[in-house]
Amino acid sequence: QLLHNDLISAVTTISLTVLVLLLALLGMYGMLSYQFQLRRHELGIRLAIGASPTQLWQQLSRMQLMSVATGAGIGLSLLWLQQLLLPMPQLLPELTAKAIIMPTGLLCLLTILTCGCVLWPILRQPPALTLKGL
């Protein structure tokens, strides 16, 4: 009986975490899909000139990871500033390296996977079809 409440809390937390990750993945997929569709002709030209699909995927993934790193840096700076200006240890849990590195690493992994999923249909076509917008 005592473990019942803890079990319900654990299941609810895991369910909400999975839901948040799925929503983040869906949002990133939509954003990257739109962004890469706008750059479709550029990608076709690069493929026609001789860039390999692997090179394009690495370059575009690196660009997206820079955005993630910038956002993580800004977020950590604001969190540090908040704790510096408004020290309220009872409201904020203690931040450990694992609590910062794991979500950032997961976000980076999701970014790389999403880039691959979005770019795969564009990069597997011949450059002529990509330039035509098909």
C-alpha positions as a printed NumPy array, in Angstrom:
array([[  0.   ,   0.   ,   0.   ],
       [  2.869,   2.369,   0.805],
       [  4.56 ,   1.738,  -2.533],
       [  1.374,   2.334,  -4.494],
       [  1.712,   6.127,  -4.391],
       [  5.383,   5.944,  -5.373],
       [  4.549,   3.615,  -8.25 ],
       [  1.829,   5.947,  -9.519],
       [  4.225,   8.9  ,  -9.28 ],
       [  6.933,   7.001, -11.184],
       [  4.566,   5.883, -13.949],
       [  3.145,   9.397, -14.304],
       [  6.619,  10.926, -14.454],
       [  7.815,   8.43 , -17.069],
       [  4.653,   8.928, -19.139],
       [  4.994,  12.706, -19.094],
       [  8.706,  12.459, -19.967],
       [  7.973,  10.265, -22.977],
       [  5.178,  12.609, -24.061],
       [  7.454,  15.658, -23.775],
       [ 10.19 ,  13.911, -25.781],
       [  7.72 ,  12.933, -28.507],
       [  6.373,  16.477, -28.711],
       [  9.916,  17.871, -28.871],
       [ 10.787,  15.395, -31.628],
       [  7.655,  16.282, -33.571],
       [  8.341,  20.008, -33.239],
       [ 11.964,  19.631, -34.301],
       [ 10.938,  17.471, -37.25 ],
       [  8.426,  20.075, -38.442],
       [ 10.868,  22.944, -38.03 ],
       [ 13.745,  21.157, -39.762],
       [ 11.501,  19.856, -42.52 ],
       [ 10.338,  23.366, -43.328],
       [ 13.856,  24.774, -43.097],
       [ 15.352,  22.114, -45.383],
       [ 12.5  ,  22.429, -47.886],
       [ 13.375,  26.117, -48.206],
       [ 16.995,  25.113, -48.87 ],
       [ 16.118,  22.285, -51.265],
       [ 17.535,  24.037, -54.332],
       [ 20.758,  24.846, -52.501],
       [ 21.112,  21.193, -51.515],
       [ 20.436,  20.12 , -55.115],
       [ 23.116,  22.467, -56.414],
       [ 25.618,  21.205, -53.868],
       [ 24.829,  17.618, -54.82 ],
       [ 25.158,  18.458, -58.526],
       [ 28.534,  20.114, -57.979],
       [ 29.843,  16.984, -56.297],
       [ 29.198,  17.117, -52.573],
       [ 28.454,  13.727, -51.113],
       [ 25.245,  13.179, -49.151],
       [ 27.369,  12.355, -46.094],
       [ 29.154,  15.709, -46.298],
       [ 25.868,  17.587, -46.589],
       [ 24.331,  15.664, -43.707],
       [ 27.356,  16.346, -41.502],
       [ 27.397,  20.035, -42.383],
       [ 23.683,  20.548, -41.787],
       [ 23.728,  18.493, -38.575],
       [ 26.655,  20.567, -37.314],
       [ 24.7  ,  23.757, -38.02 ],
       [ 21.689,  22.464, -36.091],
       [ 23.873,  21.3  , -33.202],
       [ 25.352,  24.794, -33.001],
       [ 21.801,  26.101, -32.521],
       [ 21.202,  23.554, -29.766],
       [ 24.514,  24.471, -28.102],
       [ 23.662,  28.167, -28.278],
       [ 20.255,  27.571, -26.701],
       [ 21.742,  25.354, -23.989],
       [ 24.396,  27.961, -23.254],
       [ 21.849,  30.745, -22.961],
       [ 19.626,  28.598, -20.762],
       [ 22.479,  27.635, -18.45 ],
       [ 23.637,  31.258, -18.262],
       [ 20.161,  32.404, -17.287],
       [ 19.855,  29.618, -14.719],
       [ 23.235,  30.566, -13.238],
       [ 22.229,  34.251, -13.2  ],
       [ 18.941,  33.422, -11.495],
       [ 20.677,  31.409,  -8.794],
       [ 23.231,  34.175,  -8.356],
       [ 20.681,  36.971,  -8.036],
       [ 17.838,  35.125,  -6.324],
       [ 19.277,  32.375,  -4.147],
       [ 16.279,  30.229,  -3.208],
       [ 17.65 ,  26.75 ,  -2.55 ],
       [ 14.317,  25.495,  -1.24 ],
       [ 12.608,  26.127,  -4.613],
       [ 15.283,  24.87 ,  -7.005],
       [ 16.749,  21.387,  -6.807],
       [ 20.51 ,  21.085,  -6.699],
       [ 21.876,  20.903, -10.222],
       [ 24.445,  18.231, -10.858],
       [ 26.511,  17.646, -13.961],
       [ 24.342,  14.632, -14.806],
       [ 21.179,  16.73 , -14.609],
       [ 22.61 ,  19.134, -17.181],
       [ 24.537,  16.788, -19.479],
       [ 21.861,  14.103, -19.93 ],
       [ 19.047,  16.322, -21.281],
       [ 21.478,  18.28 , -23.459],
       [ 22.955,  15.058, -24.842],
       [ 19.491,  13.664, -25.481],
       [ 18.509,  16.851, -27.288],
       [ 21.661,  16.629, -29.424],
       [ 20.903,  13.001, -30.27 ],
       [ 17.327,  13.892, -31.2  ],
       [ 18.629,  16.73 , -33.381],
       [ 21.002,  14.423, -35.271],
       [ 18.311,  11.77 , -35.769],
       [ 15.776,  14.351, -36.905],
       [ 18.254,  15.85 , -39.381],
       [ 18.817,  12.384, -40.803],
       [ 15.091,  11.683, -41.105],
       [ 14.38 ,  15.015, -42.786],
       [ 17.369,  14.949, -45.14 ],
       [ 17.071,  11.312, -46.192],
       [ 14.367,  11.858, -48.852],
       [ 16.211,  14.884, -50.244],
       [ 19.675,  13.328, -50.341],
       [ 18.68 ,   9.974, -51.826],
       [ 17.224,  11.572, -54.964],
       [ 19.31 ,  12.431, -57.997],
       [ 20.338,  16.108, -57.988],
       [ 18.186,  16.821, -61.079],
       [ 15.006,  15.842, -59.244],
       [ 16.026,  17.858, -56.2  ],
       [ 16.583,  20.939, -58.375],
       [ 13.187,  20.509, -60.027],
       [ 11.587,  20.514, -56.594],
       [ 10.131,  17.021, -56.844]])
